Coordinates of C-alpha atoms in Angstrom, one line a residue:
M178 CA 3.7 7.4 -2.2
H179 CA 3.7 10.3 -4.6
F180 CA 1.0 11.7 -6.8
L181 CA 1.8 12.5 -10.4
P182 CA -0.4 14.2 -13.0
V183 CA -1.9 11.9 -15.6
L184 CA -0.9 12.4 -19.2
V185 CA -3.3 10.7 -21.6
G186 CA -2.0 11.2 -25.1
A187 CA -4.3 12.3 -28.0
S188 CA -3.3 9.0 -29.6
S189 CA -5.5 7.2 -27.2
L190 CA -8.5 8.6 -29.1
L191 CA -7.2 6.7 -32.2
F192 CA -6.9 3.3 -30.5
K193 CA -8.9 0.8 -32.4
S194 CA -11.3 -1.2 -30.4
V195 CA -10.8 -4.9 -30.6
D196 CA -12.6 -7.8 -28.9
A197 CA -12.0 -7.9 -25.2
I198 CA -10.8 -10.9 -23.3
E199 CA -13.4 -13.6 -23.6
V200 CA -14.6 -15.0 -20.3
D201 CA -17.2 -17.7 -19.4
W202 CA -18.0 -16.6 -15.9
T203 CA -19.6 -20.0 -15.1
S204 CA -16.3 -21.7 -15.8
D205 CA -13.4 -21.5 -13.3
D206 CA -11.0 -22.6 -16.0
S207 CA -12.1 -19.8 -18.3
V208 CA -11.7 -17.2 -15.5
K209 CA -8.3 -18.6 -14.7
S210 CA -7.3 -18.3 -18.4
A211 CA -8.5 -14.7 -18.5
A212 CA -6.5 -13.9 -15.3
S213 CA -3.5 -15.6 -16.8
T214 CA -3.6 -13.4 -19.9
I215 CA -4.0 -10.2 -17.8
A216 CA -1.2 -11.3 -15.5
Y217 CA 1.1 -11.9 -18.4
G218 CA 0.5 -8.4 -19.7
L219 CA 1.1 -7.0 -16.2
V220 CA 4.5 -8.7 -15.8
K221 CA 5.6 -7.5 -19.3
Y222 CA 5.8 -4.0 -17.7
Y223 CA 8.4 -5.3 -15.2
T224 CA 12.0 -4.8 -16.0
G225 CA 13.7 -5.7 -12.7
N226 CA 14.6 -9.1 -13.9
N227 CA 16.5 -7.7 -17.0
T228 CA 20.3 -7.8 -17.0
G229 CA 21.6 -4.6 -15.3
D230 CA 18.3 -3.6 -13.8
V231 CA 17.4 -3.7 -10.1
P232 CA 15.2 -6.6 -9.0
G233 CA 12.0 -5.3 -7.4
N234 CA 11.9 -1.9 -9.3
L235 CA 9.4 -0.9 -11.9
P236 CA 10.5 1.5 -14.6
D237 CA 9.4 5.2 -14.6
P238 CA 6.8 6.6 -14.0
Y239 CA 6.0 4.0 -11.4
Y240 CA 7.0 4.5 -7.8
W241 CA 8.5 1.8 -5.6
W242 CA 5.4 1.2 -3.5
E243 CA 3.5 0.1 -6.6
A244 CA 6.1 -2.6 -7.2
G245 CA 5.5 -4.0 -3.7
A246 CA 1.8 -3.9 -4.4
M247 CA 2.3 -5.8 -7.6
F248 CA 4.3 -8.6 -6.0
G249 CA 1.7 -8.9 -3.3
T250 CA -0.9 -9.3 -6.0
L251 CA 1.2 -11.9 -7.8
I252 CA 1.4 -14.0 -4.6
D253 CA -2.4 -14.0 -4.3
Y254 CA -2.6 -14.8 -8.0
W255 CA -0.5 -17.9 -7.5
A256 CA -2.5 -18.9 -4.4
T257 CA -5.8 -18.5 -6.2
T258 CA -5.0 -20.0 -9.6
G259 CA -2.1 -22.3 -8.9
D260 CA -0.1 -20.6 -11.7
S261 CA 3.5 -20.4 -10.4
S262 CA 4.9 -18.7 -13.5
Y263 CA 5.9 -15.5 -11.6
N264 CA 6.9 -17.0 -8.3
D265 CA 10.6 -16.8 -9.1
I266 CA 10.7 -13.1 -10.0
T267 CA 8.4 -12.3 -7.0
Y268 CA 10.7 -14.2 -4.6
Q269 CA 13.8 -12.4 -6.1
A270 CA 12.2 -9.0 -5.9
L271 CA 11.0 -9.3 -2.3
Q272 CA 14.3 -10.5 -1.1
H273 CA 16.3 -7.9 -3.0
Q274 CA 14.3 -5.0 -1.5
V275 CA 14.5 -6.0 2.2
G276 CA 17.4 -3.6 2.9
D277 CA 20.4 -3.9 5.3
D278 CA 18.1 -4.1 8.3
A279 CA 15.6 -6.5 6.8
D280 CA 12.7 -4.0 7.1
F281 CA 12.0 -2.9 3.5
M282 CA 14.1 0.2 3.8
P283 CA 16.7 -0.4 1.1
S284 CA 19.4 2.2 0.6
N285 CA 18.1 3.1 -2.9
Q286 CA 14.7 4.1 -1.4
T287 CA 15.1 5.2 2.2
K288 CA 15.6 8.9 1.7
S289 CA 12.2 9.3 -0.1
E290 CA 10.4 6.4 1.5
G291 CA 7.1 7.0 3.3
N292 CA 5.2 4.9 5.8
D293 CA 2.7 3.8 3.2
D294 CA 5.5 2.8 0.7
Q295 CA 7.1 0.6 3.3
G296 CA 3.7 -0.8 4.2
F297 CA 2.8 -2.2 0.8
W298 CA 6.0 -4.2 0.8
A299 CA 5.3 -5.4 4.4
M300 CA 1.8 -6.5 3.4
A301 CA 3.3 -8.4 0.4
A302 CA 5.6 -10.2 2.9
M303 CA 2.6 -10.8 5.2
T304 CA 0.7 -12.3 2.2
A305 CA 3.7 -14.5 1.5
A306 CA 3.6 -15.8 5.1
E307 CA -0.2 -16.3 5.0
Q308 CA -0.1 -18.2 1.7
N309 CA 2.9 -20.4 2.5
F310 CA 4.9 -18.9 -0.3
T311 CA 8.4 -20.3 -0.8
N312 CA 10.3 -19.8 2.4
P313 CA 13.8 -18.3 2.2
P314 CA 16.8 -20.3 3.5
P315 CA 17.5 -19.8 7.3
D316 CA 20.2 -17.2 6.7
K317 CA 17.8 -14.9 4.7
P318 CA 15.1 -12.6 6.0
Q319 CA 11.8 -14.6 6.6
W320 CA 8.4 -13.3 5.5
L321 CA 6.9 -13.1 8.9
A322 CA 9.9 -11.5 10.4
L323 CA 9.9 -8.8 7.7
A324 CA 6.3 -7.9 8.5
Q325 CA 7.2 -7.8 12.2
A326 CA 10.1 -5.5 11.5
V327 CA 7.9 -3.0 9.8
Y328 CA 5.3 -3.3 12.6
N329 CA 7.9 -2.6 15.3
E330 CA 9.2 0.5 13.4
Y331 CA 5.6 1.7 13.0
V332 CA 5.1 1.4 16.8
N333 CA 8.2 3.6 17.3
R334 CA 6.8 6.2 14.9
W335 CA 3.5 6.5 16.7
E336 CA 3.3 10.1 17.7
P337 CA 0.9 11.2 20.5
D338 CA 2.1 14.8 20.7
T339 CA -0.1 15.8 17.8
C340 CA -3.6 14.6 17.0
G341 CA -3.5 12.4 20.0
G342 CA -1.5 9.7 18.1
G343 CA -1.1 8.3 14.7
M344 CA 1.8 8.1 12.3
R345 CA 2.9 10.8 9.9
W346 CA 2.6 10.1 6.2
Q347 CA 6.4 10.5 5.7
I348 CA 9.2 9.1 7.8
Y349 CA 11.7 11.8 7.6
T350 CA 11.4 15.6 8.2
F351 CA 12.8 16.7 4.9
N352 CA 10.1 15.0 2.8
N353 CA 6.9 16.7 1.7
G354 CA 4.0 15.3 3.6
Y355 CA 5.9 15.0 6.9
N356 CA 3.3 17.3 8.5
Y357 CA 0.4 15.2 7.4
K358 CA -1.2 12.2 9.1
N359 CA -3.3 10.0 6.8
S360 CA -5.4 6.9 6.6
V361 CA -3.2 5.1 4.1
S362 CA -0.1 5.1 6.4
N363 CA -2.1 4.3 9.5
G364 CA -4.2 1.8 7.5
C365 CA -1.0 0.0 6.5
F366 CA -0.1 -0.1 10.2
F367 CA -3.6 -1.4 11.1
N368 CA -3.6 -3.9 8.3
V369 CA -0.2 -5.4 9.3
A370 CA -1.0 -5.4 13.1
S371 CA -4.4 -7.1 12.6
R372 CA -2.9 -9.8 10.3
L373 CA 0.0 -10.4 12.7
A374 CA -2.5 -10.8 15.5
R375 CA -4.4 -13.5 13.7
Y376 CA -1.3 -15.2 12.4
T377 CA 0.7 -15.3 15.7
G378 CA -2.1 -15.2 18.3
N379 CA -0.1 -12.5 20.1
E380 CA -2.5 -10.1 21.7
T381 CA -0.1 -7.2 21.6
Y382 CA -0.7 -7.0 17.9
S383 CA -4.4 -7.1 18.6
D384 CA -4.2 -4.3 21.1
W385 CA -2.4 -2.1 18.6
A386 CA -4.9 -2.9 15.8
N387 CA -7.7 -1.8 18.1
K388 CA -5.8 1.3 19.2
I389 CA -5.2 2.4 15.6
F390 CA -8.8 1.9 14.6
E391 CA -10.1 3.8 17.6
W392 CA -7.6 6.6 16.9
E393 CA -8.8 6.9 13.3
Q394 CA -12.3 7.2 14.6
S395 CA -11.3 9.8 17.3
V396 CA -9.8 12.2 14.8
G397 CA -12.6 11.7 12.3
F398 CA -10.6 9.9 9.6
I399 CA -13.2 7.1 10.0
N400 CA -16.5 8.8 10.5
S401 CA -19.7 7.7 12.0
N402 CA -20.8 6.1 8.7
Y403 CA -17.5 4.2 8.5
N404 CA -16.3 6.2 5.5
V405 CA -12.5 6.3 5.5
L406 CA -11.3 9.9 4.8
D407 CA -7.8 10.8 3.5
G408 CA -6.1 12.7 6.4
A409 CA -5.2 16.0 7.8
G410 CA -2.3 18.3 8.6
N411 CA -0.7 18.2 12.1
A412 CA 1.6 21.2 11.9
G413 CA 1.2 24.2 14.2
S414 CA -2.3 24.5 15.5
D415 CA -3.9 22.3 12.8
N416 CA -3.8 19.1 15.0
C417 CA -5.8 17.1 12.5
T418 CA -8.8 19.4 12.7
K419 CA -8.9 20.3 9.0
I420 CA -9.7 17.0 7.4
N421 CA -9.2 16.3 3.7
A422 CA -12.4 14.3 3.1
A423 CA -11.3 12.7 -0.1
Q424 CA -12.1 9.0 -0.2
F425 CA -10.0 6.4 -2.1
T426 CA -10.7 2.8 -2.7
Y427 CA -7.5 1.4 -1.2
N428 CA -8.0 3.2 2.1
A429 CA -11.4 1.5 2.5
G430 CA -9.8 -1.8 1.5
L431 CA -7.0 -1.5 4.0
F432 CA -9.4 -1.1 6.9
M433 CA -12.0 -3.6 5.7
Y434 CA -9.5 -6.4 5.3
G435 CA -7.7 -5.6 8.6
A436 CA -11.1 -5.5 10.4
A437 CA -12.0 -8.9 8.8
H438 CA -8.8 -10.3 10.3
M439 CA -9.7 -8.9 13.7
Y440 CA -13.3 -10.3 13.4
N441 CA -11.8 -13.7 12.6
H442 CA -9.2 -13.5 15.3
T443 CA -11.7 -12.6 18.0
N444 CA -14.0 -15.5 16.9
G445 CA -16.6 -13.1 15.5
S446 CA -16.9 -10.5 18.2
D447 CA -19.8 -8.1 18.0
L448 CA -17.5 -5.1 17.9
W449 CA -15.5 -6.2 14.9
R450 CA -18.6 -7.5 13.2
E451 CA -20.1 -4.0 13.4
R452 CA -16.9 -2.4 12.1
V453 CA -16.5 -4.9 9.2
A454 CA -20.2 -4.5 8.2
G455 CA -19.9 -0.7 8.5
I456 CA -17.0 -0.5 6.2
V457 CA -18.6 -2.9 3.7
N458 CA -21.8 -0.9 3.6
A459 CA -20.0 2.4 3.2
T460 CA -17.8 0.9 0.5
A461 CA -20.8 -0.3 -1.4
G462 CA -22.4 3.1 -1.3
V463 CA -19.4 5.2 -2.2
F464 CA -17.2 3.1 -4.6
F465 CA -19.8 1.4 -6.8
Q466 CA -22.0 2.8 -9.5
D467 CA -24.5 0.5 -11.1
G468 CA -22.6 -2.4 -9.4
V469 CA -19.2 -1.4 -10.9
M470 CA -16.3 -0.2 -8.9
W471 CA -14.8 3.2 -9.6
E472 CA -12.5 5.9 -8.0
P473 CA -14.9 8.8 -7.3
S474 CA -12.3 11.3 -6.0
C475 CA -10.6 11.5 -9.4
E476 CA -12.1 9.2 -12.1
K477 CA -14.5 11.8 -13.5
T478 CA -12.6 14.9 -12.6
A479 CA -11.0 17.1 -15.2
A480 CA -7.5 16.3 -13.8
K481 CA -8.2 12.6 -14.0
C482 CA -6.5 10.1 -11.7
D483 CA -2.7 10.2 -11.5
V484 CA -0.4 7.3 -12.0
D485 CA -0.6 6.2 -8.3
Q486 CA -4.4 6.6 -8.1
Q487 CA -4.9 4.5 -11.3
S488 CA -3.8 1.5 -9.3
F489 CA -5.9 1.9 -6.1
K490 CA -9.2 0.1 -6.8
G491 CA -7.8 -3.3 -7.7
H492 CA -6.6 -3.6 -4.1
L493 CA -10.1 -3.0 -2.8
A494 CA -11.4 -5.7 -5.1
R495 CA -8.9 -8.3 -3.8
W496 CA -9.3 -7.3 -0.2
M497 CA -13.1 -7.4 -0.5
A498 CA -12.9 -11.0 -1.8
L499 CA -10.6 -12.0 1.0
T500 CA -12.9 -10.4 3.5
T501 CA -15.6 -12.9 2.5
T502 CA -13.2 -15.7 3.5
L503 CA -12.5 -14.4 6.9
A504 CA -15.9 -12.8 7.6
P505 CA -18.4 -15.0 5.7
F506 CA -21.4 -13.0 6.8
T507 CA -20.3 -10.4 4.2
T508 CA -20.6 -12.7 1.2
D509 CA -24.1 -11.8 0.1
S510 CA -23.1 -8.1 0.2
I511 CA -19.8 -8.4 -1.5
V512 CA -19.9 -11.2 -4.1
P513 CA -22.5 -9.6 -6.4
L514 CA -20.5 -6.4 -6.5
L515 CA -17.3 -8.3 -7.4
K516 CA -19.0 -10.2 -10.2
T517 CA -20.4 -7.2 -12.0
T518 CA -17.1 -5.3 -11.4
A519 CA -15.0 -8.2 -12.8
Q520 CA -17.2 -8.4 -15.9
A521 CA -16.8 -4.7 -16.6
A522 CA -13.0 -4.9 -15.9
A523 CA -12.6 -7.7 -18.4
K524 CA -14.5 -5.8 -21.1
Q525 CA -11.9 -3.0 -20.7
C526 CA -9.1 -5.3 -21.5
S527 CA -9.3 -4.8 -25.3
G528 CA -6.4 -2.4 -26.0
P529 CA -3.8 -2.9 -28.6
A530 CA -0.1 -3.9 -28.1
S531 CA 2.1 -0.8 -28.2
S532 CA 5.6 0.5 -27.3
D533 CA 4.2 0.8 -23.7
Y534 CA 2.1 -2.4 -23.6
K535 CA 4.0 -5.5 -24.7
G536 CA 1.4 -8.1 -23.9
P537 CA -0.8 -9.7 -26.6
D538 CA -2.7 -7.4 -28.9
G539 CA -6.2 -6.8 -27.7
T540 CA -5.5 -7.5 -24.0
A541 CA -4.3 -4.1 -22.7
C542 CA -6.6 -3.1 -19.8
G543 CA -8.1 0.3 -19.6
F544 CA -8.8 2.2 -16.4
S545 CA -12.5 3.2 -16.2
W546 CA -14.6 0.1 -15.8
L547 CA -17.7 2.3 -16.0
Q548 CA -17.0 2.6 -19.7
Q549 CA -17.7 -1.2 -20.0
S550 CA -16.6 -2.3 -23.5
T551 CA -15.6 1.1 -24.8
F552 CA -11.8 1.1 -24.3
D553 CA -10.8 4.3 -22.6
G554 CA -7.2 4.3 -23.9
Q555 CA -5.5 4.5 -20.5
T556 CA -3.0 1.7 -19.9
G557 CA -0.2 0.9 -17.5
V558 CA 0.8 -1.1 -14.5
G559 CA -2.1 0.1 -12.4
E560 CA -4.8 -0.5 -15.0
Q561 CA -3.5 -4.0 -15.7
M562 CA -3.1 -4.9 -12.0
N563 CA -6.6 -3.6 -11.2
A564 CA -8.1 -5.8 -13.8
L565 CA -6.1 -8.8 -12.7
Q566 CA -7.3 -8.4 -9.1
A567 CA -10.9 -7.8 -10.1
V568 CA -11.0 -10.9 -12.3
M569 CA -9.3 -13.2 -9.8
A570 CA -11.5 -11.9 -7.0
T571 CA -14.2 -14.1 -8.4
L572 CA -12.1 -17.1 -7.8
V573 CA -11.4 -16.5 -4.1
K574 CA -13.3 -19.7 -3.2
L575 CA -10.5 -21.7 -4.8
A576 CA -7.7 -20.2 -2.6
P577 CA -7.0 -21.4 0.9
A578 CA -8.0 -19.1 3.8
P579 CA -4.9 -17.2 5.0
Y580 CA -2.8 -19.6 7.1
T581 CA -1.8 -18.9 10.7
S582 CA 1.0 -20.4 12.7
E583 CA -1.5 -22.8 14.3
N584 CA -3.0 -24.3 11.1
G585 CA -0.1 -24.7 8.7
G586 CA 1.7 -21.4 8.3
S587 CA 5.4 -22.1 8.2
S588 CA 7.0 -18.7 8.0
Q589 CA 9.4 -18.0 10.9
G590 CA 9.2 -14.8 12.9
N591 CA 11.3 -12.4 14.9
P592 CA 9.3 -10.3 17.3
N593 CA 12.3 -8.1 17.9
A594 CA 13.0 -7.3 14.3
G595 CA 13.4 -3.8 12.9
A596 CA 15.8 -0.9 13.4
N597 CA 16.0 2.7 14.6
D598 CA 15.2 5.3 11.9
D599 CA 18.0 7.6 13.2
N600 CA 20.6 4.9 12.5
K601 CA 19.7 5.0 8.8
I602 CA 19.6 8.8 8.1
A603 CA 20.7 11.4 10.6
Q604 CA 17.9 14.0 11.2
P605 CA 18.2 17.5 12.7
K606 CA 17.7 17.4 16.5
P607 CA 15.3 19.9 18.1
I608 CA 17.2 23.0 19.4
T609 CA 17.1 23.1 23.2
A610 CA 17.7 26.0 25.7
G611 CA 21.1 24.5 26.4
D612 CA 21.9 24.5 22.7
R613 CA 21.0 28.2 22.5
A614 CA 23.1 29.1 25.5
G615 CA 26.1 27.2 24.2
A616 CA 25.6 28.8 20.8
G617 CA 25.5 32.2 22.4
I618 CA 28.8 31.6 24.3
L619 CA 30.5 30.4 21.2
T620 CA 29.3 33.4 19.2
T621 CA 30.6 35.7 21.9
L622 CA 34.0 34.0 21.9
V623 CA 34.2 34.0 18.1
L624 CA 33.1 37.7 17.8
G625 CA 35.6 38.7 20.5
G626 CA 38.4 36.9 18.7
L627 CA 37.4 38.5 15.4
L628 CA 37.3 42.0 16.9
G629 CA 40.7 41.5 18.6
G630 CA 42.2 40.4 15.3
M631 CA 40.8 43.4 13.6
Y632 CA 42.4 45.7 16.3
F633 CA 45.9 44.3 15.6
V634 CA 45.4 44.7 11.9
W635 CA 44.3 48.3 12.5
A636 CA 47.3 48.9 14.8
D637 CA 49.7 47.6 12.2
E638 CA 48.2 49.8 9.5
K639 CA 48.8 52.8 11.9

């Protein structure tokens, strides 16, 4: 995942306000219709199904992770509304991006791919398994096996030598962010592990989910109030001691939804109830203003939220809704917040059609839901996806609870899936004492040969 500056053109000030999408919040059919309109506008940004384009990729300026997030959203959209309009492009995209090792490390992304990038595609595959999305034929990568492949690679990337554990943000040494451990990467790991634990019943996944959560607490990334902080550097003597305390909606969502799976998997254990409740309470206090969700680390700053950050809060809305399904005790705390947020989000969907937004006129969704019906002029994949997730979150009662292998889940797994990172891209090996000694001998031999050659040249000249 990469952060880009936000460029909001002056033309946004000239956007004419039109009526927002009309919704009767007492009618499921009306809410479904609104979600359908927003989803149509979202998919109009997608070009991967065009001739000559790459299935699964979004156009610039959107990074690969956001495409994975979009397809995960569209699977839940289908499960919630019954609208299968986008199932074919979703299936095509997920299968096209699996890579040669069936682990969501395709050759067109691997060199710049981070652990969080891979995680959002893995979570999309996990959603496909949990919702009984169309299963691939037996000779193709299966949804559950894809999630297991990423999980196994995450286990291999766990690094106890710095910060007592955790994964780095980036996979490869040559990428910026390699010397940073953060909550989004480890949150993806936790989310996938907890969902695999519930789906398969395998306690190894459960043990890892607990280990990751406790590690986040031990380094202070999840503090005593259950706020989820961004991360910290691990190079040199830093050792995760200088925490970047920024809080982002999707980090809270990753851990909330994962903890809800663990609460459900452990039949409502007191420990996981406390953790779920703690994150829900912290989320309500940090990410809602007058009942409306917002992105406090950037939404009101002079720099504004960048392209990545503009897509974060929708994931929190969707995962909060699903949390109520797995941990029903959270319903009274969560549902009122989702209702007021959805209403505000729908009011922001009043922007005009343009060269960027090719959906129906008057249905482009803005970013800041705090602005209510005053369209803020910011449009894009993130804004449209946020609004879709916020609106469909109010319909969560219509969707089945995530399936497991014991109650109807049909996706086939492979607990040994995954590959070694070094087999994909060769990385520099640490220099050992033996390497230094060998290099010294070689240097001496080369230097001796060079000086000997220079002597004969000098003798000839004499």
